[in-house]
Amino acid sequence: MPERVAQFITIGGRVQGVGFRPFVYRLAHEHGITGWVRNADGAVEIHAEGEPAQLQCFSAALVSEAPPLSAPDPLTIAACASGHAAAFAILDSAASNRADIHLPPDGFVCADCLAELHDPANRRHRYPFINCTQCGPRYTLITALPYDRPNTAMRGFALCPDCRREYENPLDRRFHAEPIACPVCGPHLQFVAGEETLDGDEAALATAVAALRAGKIVAVKGVGGYHLLCDASNDAAVATLRARKPRPAKPLAVMVRDLAALRAEVHSTPKLEAFLGTPERPIVLLRKRADSSLSEHIAPGLAEIGCLLPYSPLHDLLLHDFGGPLVATSGNLSGEPVLTENREAQTRLAHLADAFLHHDRPIVRPADDPVYRVIAGQPRPLRLGRGTAPLELELPVALPEPVLALGSHMKNTLCLAWGTRAVVSPHIGELDTPRSLDTLAQVADDLQRLYRVQATQLIVDRHPGYGYRRFVRDSGLPLAEIWHHHAHASALAWEFPDVDEWIVFAWDGVGLGEDQTLWGGEAFTGTPGRWQRTASFRPFRLPGGDKAGREPWRAAAALLWETGQVAPFAPEALYQAWTARLNSPASSSVGRMFDASAALSGVCSHASFEGEGPMQLEAIADIAAGDAVALPLERDPDGIWRSDWAPLLPMLTDITRPPAVRAASFHLSLAQALVEQARQLRAQTGVESVGLAGGVFQNRLLAEAAIDRLQATGFAVHLPQRVPVNDAGLSFGQVIEFLYA
C-alpha cells in the first residue's frame, strides 16, 4: 500500500466568501484526504495528507471543480511534515496583519437552489431569497470584512434552528452561507400600490404579477437595486414607461425566463447562450428575430435587444408566474445610480411606477446590471456591474503607494490600486446630479474600507469641469492628472502585455487634448507613459460646445460651415456666434462626426441620450451596402497626419441616395481612413500592432470593418475584452498611465 504523504497547499485569488472551505472539506472526504483547511491572509491554506495519487487528484480538482463564484489562482504546493491527521477539519481563520482581500461580486441563483425553489416538498419552495454558498448576493450585501453574517445586511435576521443546523454543518451546501434564510427567519416581500399594502411573499408576488399582466409598471427591488418592470410584449405598457421616465428612444433591457424563451425572441448561438448563463448573468445585445413578440418600442430603430436571464430567485419566480418576457430597466432617474432603499425608491419613482414590490433585505450599495456586446466574435463589456464588479485586475508593476483613480464624467467608474492589484468599481453613472456624486463618494469610501487600503493620491482626468472636482478638493489628497485619450490607450495596452510598441486609435465623443481642444479622433504611437499623438482628423468648431452631444444638428452645421456651406436648419444667431468663435471649441471628435452624419442623413437631429444618433446610424447602415469615400490624408505643420472629412459631405447631403446607403458609406469611409492612417504610421515607425480604444468602437459595424481591413493589410489588431472600451474603462487606464508616467 502506498505511503501517505503530506502537502501544504496555498490558493490565492477569489477564494473567500464563495464557499471554498466547505468545497475543500467535501472534496477531501471524496478523495480520502485528511488534514485541515483555513482562511489565511486573503488566501486558503490546506494541509493535506494522503497517498500520492489521491493528493494529485485532490489538487487537480481544487481548480477544475472550484465553486462557480470563485476565481482561484494557480496552486502553490510544498511537501511538509505529516501531522498524522485522522480526519479532515475546517479550522478558524489564521490571524494576519496584512490584508489580501478579494471581495466577491454578486452571484446568480444556482441550479441546486433553483431546483429547491420549484420543489413543493422543499421547505424553501417558492421562497424569493433562497441561496447557498455557491450563489446569491455578496458585494451589495457586505458591510465590512471579514465576510461573516454580522458584517452583512443579514445581521438583523436571526437564524431559525433549521437554518442554523445547515449553516454549521460542513457537509451541507449552506455551510457558512452568510445570506442564508428561509420563510421562517429571512426577508419577505411587500407589495404597495397607492393606499394598498400587501405583506407576505405569495400575496405580494401574485398581486405584482397581476399588475404586470394588466399592463402596469412595477418597480421591483432586486439584488443591487430596483428595476422598472412591464410586459415586454405590450406596446401600451412599454410606451407608457418611456413617456413617464422620460426615455423616448434609449433601448430597454428584456429579461426572459430561460433559453427557450430567449430563442423565440432573438437570434443566439450556443456560445452566447453559455455566456448568458454564466454566474454574472449579464445583459447581452442580441439581434431581434423578425417574428419576435417583443414590442417595437423596446429598442426603436435598432436591430439588437439587450437580453438577460433571471439571476435572483425573485426574478425567476416573477418570470415563471408571468409567463412571458419582461422589460427590466434600471429603477433610477436618468443618468443616476440605481435606487436601492425602499422609501426613497417609492418617493422618487412614484411618477414612474404604478406599484412597488419591495423586500426588507437591505442593499448596502447599488450595482447596475453589466452589459456586453458581441464585436468581432467575442462578447465585450460596455458596462461593469452586478456580477462583474468589483473587477479585480493585476498590475504589470507595483505601485509605490495606493491610489484612487476617479475615471470620467460620463459612464463613471472608480479604480482603487495598490501594490500589483487594481479593483474597478461597478458602473456609477453620469456625474451630473448630487445623488451620483454621493454614490461616487460612498463607493470610494467602501472600496478603501473593505479592501483595507487607504489611497494616498488621487488620479483624475485633466478636464477641469468634471463633476468630481469638488470631491477632489475636499479630499485634500495629492493629485495626478492624466490625459483622457492616453488613459484609453493605456487601458487597452494593459490587456495585451506581449505588444511592445503600439499604434492606438482612440476615437470617442470628446476628451480634453494636450492642445486644449476637444479630441476624439486620435492615433497614438508608443506605449503607456510615452504616447505620441501622430494622427487625427481635420478639426472643426462645435457651436454650443457640450450641447452638440445631445443635438447632432449642431455637429452637422459645424461641418457645413467649416467648408463654407450654409446650414439652413441652424439659427442665424448661432452662425454669428460660431463665426465670432464664441462657445465654439475646436474638436477632432469622430463621435461628433457620427452625430453630424446622423443629422445630415436624416436619421437623428435631436438625441434624447448621448449616442442615439450614432446608434441609429449604425442600425440602418447594417442593412445596406455602401462605398467608401476616399478621405485625403496629409501632414499638418506639427507633423500630425490628418484625414479630411470634407469629401464625405456631398455623399451625406445627397438626398437621392437612401439614408441607409449614406450611413453604410460613412462607416466604410471612416474604416478606410483609419487603415490609411495606420499604413502611414507603420511606414513611419515600423509598428504593426494596432489597438482600438474609445467609445466609438462600441460600434460593431465600424470596429469589424476596421479590423477586417487592417488584418488584410497585415496588421495585428486588438480590441479590449476585459475592460470596457468606453469611458467605463478610463479609471483603470488612468492607473496604468500613472504607473509609467
mmCIF file of C-alpha atoms in Angstrom, residues 182-481:
data_model
loop_
_atom_site.group_PDB
_atom_site.id
_atom_site.type_symbol
_atom_site.label_atom_id
_atom_site.label_comp_id
_atom_site.label_asym_id
_atom_site.label_seq_id
_atom_site.Cartn_x
_atom_site.Cartn_y
_atom_site.Cartn_z
ATOM 1 C CA CYS A 182 -35.839 30.674 4.813
ATOM 2 C CA PRO A 183 -39.506 31.676 5.096
ATOM 3 C CA VAL A 184 -39.317 31.307 8.882
ATOM 4 C CA CYS A 185 -36.358 33.577 9.595
ATOM 5 C CA GLY A 186 -35.499 35.534 6.443
ATOM 6 C CA PRO A 187 -36.594 38.600 4.462
ATOM 7 C CA HIS A 188 -40.025 38.883 2.862
ATOM 8 C CA LEU A 189 -41.826 40.748 0.088
ATOM 9 C CA GLN A 190 -44.259 43.617 0.323
ATOM 10 C CA PHE A 191 -46.498 44.927 -2.467
ATOM 11 C CA VAL A 192 -47.515 48.592 -2.442
ATOM 12 C CA ALA A 193 -49.863 50.344 -4.873
ATOM 13 C CA GLY A 194 -51.322 53.652 -3.778
ATOM 14 C CA GLU A 195 -53.060 53.056 -0.445
ATOM 15 C CA GLU A 196 -52.926 49.277 -0.839
ATOM 16 C CA THR A 197 -50.205 47.348 1.021
ATOM 17 C CA LEU A 198 -49.874 43.575 0.944
ATOM 18 C CA ASP A 199 -47.376 41.685 3.100
ATOM 19 C CA GLY A 200 -46.402 38.071 2.545
ATOM 20 C CA ASP A 201 -44.393 36.556 -0.274
ATOM 21 C CA GLU A 202 -47.141 34.742 -2.187
ATOM 22 C CA ALA A 203 -49.725 37.516 -1.888
ATOM 23 C CA ALA A 204 -47.258 40.232 -2.848
ATOM 24 C CA LEU A 205 -45.872 38.216 -5.748
ATOM 25 C CA ALA A 206 -49.285 37.255 -7.122
ATOM 26 C CA THR A 207 -50.505 40.850 -6.980
ATOM 27 C CA ALA A 208 -47.356 42.134 -8.689
ATOM 28 C CA VAL A 209 -47.780 39.574 -11.494
ATOM 29 C CA ALA A 210 -51.439 40.555 -11.893
ATOM 30 C CA ALA A 211 -50.392 44.209 -12.186
ATOM 31 C CA LEU A 212 -47.837 43.324 -14.877
ATOM 32 C CA ARG A 213 -50.450 41.341 -16.799
ATOM 33 C CA ALA A 214 -52.755 44.357 -16.609
ATOM 34 C CA GLY A 215 -50.132 46.469 -18.378
ATOM 35 C CA LYS A 216 -48.903 48.220 -15.240
ATOM 36 C CA ILE A 217 -45.340 49.295 -14.448
ATOM 37 C CA VAL A 218 -43.969 47.725 -11.272
ATOM 38 C CA ALA A 219 -40.765 48.834 -9.524
ATOM 39 C CA VAL A 220 -39.161 45.669 -8.172
ATOM 40 C CA LYS A 221 -36.326 45.613 -5.642
ATOM 41 C CA GLY A 222 -33.694 43.111 -6.659
ATOM 42 C CA VAL A 223 -30.088 42.352 -5.690
ATOM 43 C CA GLY A 224 -28.324 45.615 -6.498
ATOM 44 C CA GLY A 225 -31.265 47.987 -6.762
ATOM 45 C CA TYR A 226 -34.689 48.469 -8.282
ATOM 46 C CA HIS A 227 -35.833 47.531 -11.778
ATOM 47 C CA LEU A 228 -38.809 49.024 -13.552
ATOM 48 C CA LEU A 229 -40.698 46.040 -14.985
ATOM 49 C CA CYS A 230 -43.505 45.850 -17.519
ATOM 50 C CA ASP A 231 -44.851 43.428 -20.111
ATOM 51 C CA ALA A 232 -42.259 43.434 -22.905
ATOM 52 C CA SER A 233 -44.885 42.421 -25.494
ATOM 53 C CA ASN A 234 -47.374 45.135 -24.545
ATOM 54 C CA ASP A 235 -46.896 48.212 -26.746
ATOM 55 C CA ALA A 236 -49.007 50.423 -24.497
ATOM 56 C CA ALA A 237 -47.129 49.413 -21.333
ATOM 57 C CA VAL A 238 -43.701 49.991 -22.881
ATOM 58 C CA ALA A 239 -44.804 53.289 -24.424
ATOM 59 C CA THR A 240 -46.145 54.406 -21.029
ATOM 60 C CA LEU A 241 -42.841 53.544 -19.349
ATOM 61 C CA ARG A 242 -40.975 55.562 -21.986
ATOM 62 C CA ALA A 243 -43.276 58.536 -21.629
ATOM 63 C CA ARG A 244 -43.025 58.593 -17.846
ATOM 64 C CA LYS A 245 -39.290 58.112 -17.457
ATOM 65 C CA PRO A 246 -38.934 60.100 -19.886
ATOM 66 C CA ARG A 247 -36.861 57.873 -22.135
ATOM 67 C CA PRO A 248 -38.209 58.305 -25.661
ATOM 68 C CA ALA A 249 -35.623 56.231 -27.533
ATOM 69 C CA LYS A 250 -32.868 54.754 -25.345
ATOM 70 C CA PRO A 251 -33.101 50.953 -25.588
ATOM 71 C CA LEU A 252 -34.608 48.942 -22.740
ATOM 72 C CA ALA A 253 -33.348 45.581 -21.484
ATOM 73 C CA VAL A 254 -35.556 42.488 -21.581
ATOM 74 C CA MET A 255 -35.481 39.611 -19.090
ATOM 75 C CA VAL A 256 -36.569 36.205 -20.375
ATOM 76 C CA ARG A 257 -37.355 33.111 -18.318
ATOM 77 C CA ASP A 258 -34.980 30.663 -19.988
ATOM 78 C CA LEU A 259 -33.090 29.850 -23.170
ATOM 79 C CA ALA A 260 -36.197 28.585 -24.954
ATOM 80 C CA ALA A 261 -37.890 31.940 -24.352
ATOM 81 C CA LEU A 262 -34.711 33.712 -25.488
ATOM 82 C CA ARG A 263 -34.596 31.805 -28.794
ATOM 83 C CA ALA A 264 -38.195 32.793 -29.519
ATOM 84 C CA GLU A 265 -37.294 36.488 -29.441
ATOM 85 C CA VAL A 266 -33.696 36.881 -30.645
ATOM 86 C CA HIS A 267 -31.003 35.095 -32.624
ATOM 87 C CA SER A 268 -28.467 33.353 -30.403
ATOM 88 C CA THR A 269 -25.699 30.775 -30.562
ATOM 89 C CA PRO A 270 -24.641 28.036 -28.119
ATOM 90 C CA LYS A 271 -21.581 30.118 -27.223
ATOM 91 C CA LEU A 272 -23.677 33.191 -26.426
ATOM 92 C CA GLU A 273 -26.227 31.154 -24.502
ATOM 93 C CA ALA A 274 -23.426 29.737 -22.373
ATOM 94 C CA PHE A 275 -22.211 33.287 -21.733
ATOM 95 C CA LEU A 276 -25.700 34.472 -20.780
ATOM 96 C CA GLY A 277 -25.849 31.583 -18.315
ATOM 97 C CA THR A 278 -22.597 32.364 -16.509
ATOM 98 C CA PRO A 279 -22.829 33.364 -12.831
ATOM 99 C CA GLU A 280 -22.538 37.025 -13.881
ATOM 100 C CA ARG A 281 -25.864 36.794 -15.772
ATOM 101 C CA PRO A 282 -25.018 39.802 -17.999
ATOM 102 C CA ILE A 283 -27.208 41.750 -20.381
ATOM 103 C CA VAL A 284 -26.082 40.798 -23.895
ATOM 104 C CA LEU A 285 -27.108 42.647 -27.051
ATOM 105 C CA LEU A 286 -28.652 40.139 -29.482
ATOM 106 C CA ARG A 287 -30.276 40.539 -32.879
ATOM 107 C CA LYS A 288 -34.064 40.554 -32.738
ATOM 108 C CA ARG A 289 -35.977 37.895 -34.677
ATOM 109 C CA ALA A 290 -38.376 39.017 -37.386
ATOM 110 C CA ASP A 291 -41.179 37.041 -35.691
ATOM 111 C CA SER A 292 -40.382 38.277 -32.171
ATOM 112 C CA SER A 293 -43.290 39.058 -29.864
ATOM 113 C CA LEU A 294 -41.394 41.950 -28.270
ATOM 114 C CA SER A 295 -42.797 45.453 -28.550
ATOM 115 C CA GLU A 296 -41.269 47.681 -31.216
ATOM 116 C CA HIS A 297 -40.922 50.335 -28.503
ATOM 117 C CA ILE A 298 -38.207 48.393 -26.645
ATOM 118 C CA ALA A 299 -35.361 49.448 -28.962
ATOM 119 C CA PRO A 300 -36.891 51.709 -31.612
ATOM 120 C CA GLY A 301 -34.869 51.858 -34.790
ATOM 121 C CA LEU A 302 -32.323 49.310 -33.555
ATOM 122 C CA ALA A 303 -31.794 45.715 -34.624
ATOM 123 C CA GLU A 304 -30.453 44.447 -31.284
ATOM 124 C CA ILE A 305 -32.165 43.871 -27.945
ATOM 125 C CA GLY A 306 -30.368 43.744 -24.592
ATOM 126 C CA CYS A 307 -31.386 40.390 -23.089
ATOM 127 C CA LEU A 308 -30.670 38.739 -19.755
ATOM 128 C CA LEU A 309 -31.739 35.678 -17.829
ATOM 129 C CA PRO A 310 -33.127 35.818 -14.269
ATOM 130 C CA TYR A 311 -30.282 35.972 -11.758
ATOM 131 C CA SER A 312 -32.180 36.037 -8.467
ATOM 132 C CA PRO A 313 -34.878 33.680 -7.174
ATOM 133 C CA LEU A 314 -37.325 36.601 -7.083
ATOM 134 C CA HIS A 315 -36.760 37.297 -10.783
ATOM 135 C CA ASP A 316 -37.148 33.612 -11.585
ATOM 136 C CA LEU A 317 -40.482 33.468 -9.768
ATOM 137 C CA LEU A 318 -41.726 36.613 -11.484
ATOM 138 C CA LEU A 319 -40.828 35.322 -14.940
ATOM 139 C CA HIS A 320 -42.212 31.854 -14.156
ATOM 140 C CA ASP A 321 -45.540 33.199 -12.923
ATOM 141 C CA PHE A 322 -45.897 35.924 -15.542
ATOM 142 C CA GLY A 323 -45.237 33.551 -18.426
ATOM 143 C CA GLY A 324 -43.554 35.941 -20.837
ATOM 144 C CA PRO A 325 -40.637 38.362 -21.249
ATOM 145 C CA LEU A 326 -40.455 41.477 -19.102
ATOM 146 C CA VAL A 327 -38.801 44.823 -19.666
ATOM 147 C CA ALA A 328 -36.244 45.181 -16.856
ATOM 148 C CA THR A 329 -34.723 48.637 -16.929
ATOM 149 C CA SER A 330 -32.840 50.370 -14.136
ATOM 150 C CA GLY A 331 -35.028 51.874 -11.435
ATOM 151 C CA ASN A 332 -33.447 55.299 -11.400
ATOM 152 C CA LEU A 333 -33.758 58.820 -12.705
ATOM 153 C CA SER A 334 -31.871 59.242 -15.967
ATOM 154 C CA GLY A 335 -28.097 59.120 -15.533
ATOM 155 C CA GLU A 336 -28.227 58.476 -11.784
ATOM 156 C CA PRO A 337 -27.185 55.285 -9.983
ATOM 157 C CA VAL A 338 -29.934 52.728 -9.495
ATOM 158 C CA LEU A 339 -32.086 53.275 -6.378
ATOM 159 C CA THR A 340 -31.713 50.801 -3.501
ATOM 160 C CA GLU A 341 -33.750 51.982 -0.481
ATOM 161 C CA ASN A 342 -37.470 51.235 -0.179
ATOM 162 C CA ARG A 343 -38.736 54.595 0.970
ATOM 163 C CA GLU A 344 -36.518 56.609 -1.360
ATOM 164 C CA ALA A 345 -37.483 54.446 -4.320
ATOM 165 C CA GLN A 346 -41.160 54.811 -3.542
ATOM 166 C CA THR A 347 -40.791 58.591 -3.328
ATOM 167 C CA ARG A 348 -38.519 59.175 -6.305
ATOM 168 C CA LEU A 349 -40.138 56.626 -8.620
ATOM 169 C CA ALA A 350 -43.750 57.456 -7.710
ATOM 170 C CA HIS A 351 -44.308 59.213 -11.046
ATOM 171 C CA LEU A 352 -42.886 56.243 -12.959
ATOM 172 C CA ALA A 353 -44.292 53.135 -11.284
ATOM 173 C CA ASP A 354 -47.904 52.099 -10.726
ATOM 174 C CA ALA A 355 -46.827 49.722 -7.958
ATOM 175 C CA PHE A 356 -43.822 48.571 -5.947
ATOM 176 C CA LEU A 357 -42.604 45.128 -4.998
ATOM 177 C CA HIS A 358 -40.308 45.792 -2.047
ATOM 178 C CA HIS A 359 -38.414 43.471 0.254
ATOM 179 C CA ASP A 360 -36.793 44.058 3.637
ATOM 180 C CA ARG A 361 -33.267 42.796 2.914
ATOM 181 C CA PRO A 362 -31.163 45.973 2.815
ATOM 182 C CA ILE A 363 -28.977 46.740 -0.211
ATOM 183 C CA VAL A 364 -25.721 48.168 1.108
ATOM 184 C CA ARG A 365 -24.557 49.692 -2.188
ATOM 185 C CA PRO A 366 -26.001 49.906 -5.714
ATOM 186 C CA ALA A 367 -24.913 47.653 -8.573
ATOM 187 C CA ASP A 368 -26.477 48.049 -12.001
ATOM 188 C CA ASP A 369 -26.612 45.173 -14.472
ATOM 189 C CA PRO A 370 -23.496 44.579 -16.620
ATOM 190 C CA VAL A 371 -23.860 44.988 -20.397
ATOM 191 C CA TYR A 372 -21.964 43.176 -23.175
ATOM 192 C CA ARG A 373 -21.946 43.381 -26.959
ATOM 193 C CA VAL A 374 -20.531 40.837 -29.377
ATOM 194 C CA ILE A 375 -17.909 42.523 -31.570
ATOM 195 C CA ALA A 376 -15.526 40.603 -33.823
ATOM 196 C CA GLY A 377 -16.840 37.310 -32.485
ATOM 197 C CA GLN A 378 -16.336 37.989 -28.755
ATOM 198 C CA PRO A 379 -18.639 39.420 -26.059
ATOM 199 C CA ARG A 380 -17.065 42.647 -24.835
ATOM 200 C CA PRO A 381 -18.125 44.696 -21.786
ATOM 201 C CA LEU A 382 -19.869 48.015 -22.327
ATOM 202 C CA ARG A 383 -20.740 48.421 -18.631
ATOM 203 C CA LEU A 384 -19.431 46.768 -15.464
ATOM 204 C CA GLY A 385 -21.939 45.946 -12.777
ATOM 205 C CA ARG A 386 -23.630 43.323 -10.653
ATOM 206 C CA GLY A 387 -21.704 40.073 -11.013
ATOM 207 C CA THR A 388 -18.739 41.512 -12.949
ATOM 208 C CA ALA A 389 -17.578 44.130 -10.469
ATOM 209 C CA PRO A 390 -15.656 44.817 -8.360
ATOM 210 C CA LEU A 391 -13.383 43.762 -11.226
ATOM 211 C CA GLU A 392 -10.017 42.679 -9.832
ATOM 212 C CA LEU A 393 -7.036 43.099 -12.165
ATOM 213 C CA GLU A 394 -3.294 42.609 -11.812
ATOM 214 C CA LEU A 395 -0.888 45.464 -12.494
ATOM 215 C CA PRO A 396 2.280 44.829 -14.524
ATOM 216 C CA VAL A 397 4.477 46.576 -11.929
ATOM 217 C CA ALA A 398 3.930 47.534 -8.298
ATOM 218 C CA LEU A 399 2.698 50.942 -7.231
ATOM 219 C CA PRO A 400 4.789 52.603 -4.510
ATOM 220 C CA GLU A 401 1.650 53.916 -2.753
ATOM 221 C CA PRO A 402 -2.101 53.224 -3.029
ATOM 222 C CA VAL A 403 -4.017 55.424 -5.491
ATOM 223 C CA LEU A 404 -7.666 56.026 -6.325
ATOM 224 C CA ALA A 405 -8.491 56.890 -9.954
ATOM 225 C CA LEU A 406 -11.760 58.733 -10.497
ATOM 226 C CA GLY A 407 -12.325 57.989 -14.180
ATOM 227 C CA SER A 408 -14.542 60.128 -16.381
ATOM 228 C CA HIS A 409 -17.572 62.371 -16.038
ATOM 229 C CA MET A 410 -19.693 60.026 -18.155
ATOM 230 C CA LYS A 411 -20.062 56.285 -17.542
ATOM 231 C CA ASN A 412 -18.126 56.808 -14.328
ATOM 232 C CA THR A 413 -16.305 54.031 -12.515
ATOM 233 C CA LEU A 414 -13.578 54.225 -9.866
ATOM 234 C CA CYS A 415 -10.363 52.229 -9.656
ATOM 235 C CA LEU A 416 -8.543 51.562 -6.378
ATOM 236 C CA ALA A 417 -4.992 50.304 -6.910
ATOM 237 C CA TRP A 418 -2.185 49.286 -4.574
ATOM 238 C CA GLY A 419 0.831 47.026 -4.917
ATOM 239 C CA THR A 420 0.191 44.979 -8.026
ATOM 240 C CA ARG A 421 -3.596 44.965 -7.608
ATOM 241 C CA ALA A 422 -6.332 47.122 -9.112
ATOM 242 C CA VAL A 423 -10.068 46.979 -8.408
ATOM 243 C CA VAL A 424 -12.570 48.645 -10.746
ATOM 244 C CA SER A 425 -15.940 49.562 -9.233
ATOM 245 C CA PRO A 426 -19.355 48.851 -10.731
ATOM 246 C CA HIS A 427 -20.912 51.460 -13.012
ATOM 247 C CA ILE A 428 -21.806 54.647 -11.136
ATOM 248 C CA GLY A 429 -23.228 56.729 -13.995
ATOM 249 C CA GLU A 430 -23.080 60.328 -15.113
ATOM 250 C CA LEU A 431 -21.811 62.840 -12.566
ATOM 251 C CA ASP A 432 -24.465 65.477 -13.221
ATOM 252 C CA THR A 433 -26.562 65.064 -10.073
ATOM 253 C CA PRO A 434 -25.973 65.260 -6.325
ATOM 254 C CA ARG A 435 -27.000 61.601 -5.926
ATOM 255 C CA SER A 436 -24.394 60.476 -8.450
ATOM 256 C CA LEU A 437 -21.702 62.390 -6.584
ATOM 257 C CA ASP A 438 -22.915 60.986 -3.249
ATOM 258 C CA THR A 439 -22.673 57.475 -4.704
ATOM 259 C CA LEU A 440 -19.169 58.179 -6.015
ATOM 260 C CA ALA A 441 -18.104 59.244 -2.514
ATOM 261 C CA GLN A 442 -19.765 56.159 -0.974
ATOM 262 C CA VAL A 443 -18.127 53.748 -3.427
ATOM 263 C CA ALA A 444 -14.738 55.432 -2.936
ATOM 264 C CA ASP A 445 -15.060 55.008 0.827
ATOM 265 C CA ASP A 446 -16.408 51.448 0.550
ATOM 266 C CA LEU A 447 -13.603 50.210 -1.683
ATOM 267 C CA GLN A 448 -10.898 51.582 0.601
ATOM 268 C CA ARG A 449 -12.595 50.352 3.767
ATOM 269 C CA LEU A 450 -13.458 46.870 2.506
ATOM 270 C CA TYR A 451 -10.055 46.225 0.953
ATOM 271 C CA ARG A 452 -8.332 47.877 3.961
ATOM 272 C CA VAL A 453 -6.359 50.164 1.683
ATOM 273 C CA GLN A 454 -6.174 53.930 2.067
ATOM 274 C CA ALA A 455 -5.341 55.887 -1.074
ATOM 275 C CA THR A 456 -2.577 58.446 -0.636
ATOM 276 C CA GLN A 457 -3.120 60.056 -4.042
ATOM 277 C CA LEU A 458 -5.992 60.678 -6.450
ATOM 278 C CA ILE A 459 -5.781 60.305 -10.234
ATOM 279 C CA VAL A 460 -8.155 62.357 -12.370
ATOM 280 C CA ASP A 461 -8.825 63.408 -15.937
ATOM 281 C CA ARG A 462 -7.252 66.717 -16.922
ATOM 282 C CA HIS A 463 -10.625 68.214 -17.811
ATOM 283 C CA PRO A 464 -11.274 70.884 -15.137
ATOM 284 C CA GLY A 465 -15.072 70.641 -15.380
ATOM 285 C CA TYR A 466 -15.671 67.013 -14.428
ATOM 286 C CA GLY A 467 -18.210 66.549 -11.655
ATOM 287 C CA TYR A 468 -15.834 65.007 -9.134
ATOM 288 C CA ARG A 469 -13.601 68.092 -8.864
ATOM 289 C CA ARG A 470 -15.263 69.165 -5.573
ATOM 290 C CA PHE A 471 -14.727 65.665 -4.140
ATOM 291 C CA VAL A 472 -11.068 66.023 -5.130
ATOM 292 C CA ARG A 473 -10.723 69.394 -3.386
ATOM 293 C CA ASP A 474 -12.438 68.164 -0.238
ATOM 294 C CA SER A 475 -10.176 65.096 -0.023
ATOM 295 C CA GLY A 476 -7.025 67.166 0.431
ATOM 296 C CA LEU A 477 -5.013 64.404 -1.258
ATOM 297 C CA PRO A 478 -2.210 64.992 -3.769
ATOM 298 C CA LEU A 479 -3.410 64.919 -7.345
ATOM 299 C CA ALA A 480 -2.141 63.387 -10.584
ATOM 300 C CA GLU A 481 -3.815 64.397 -13.829
#
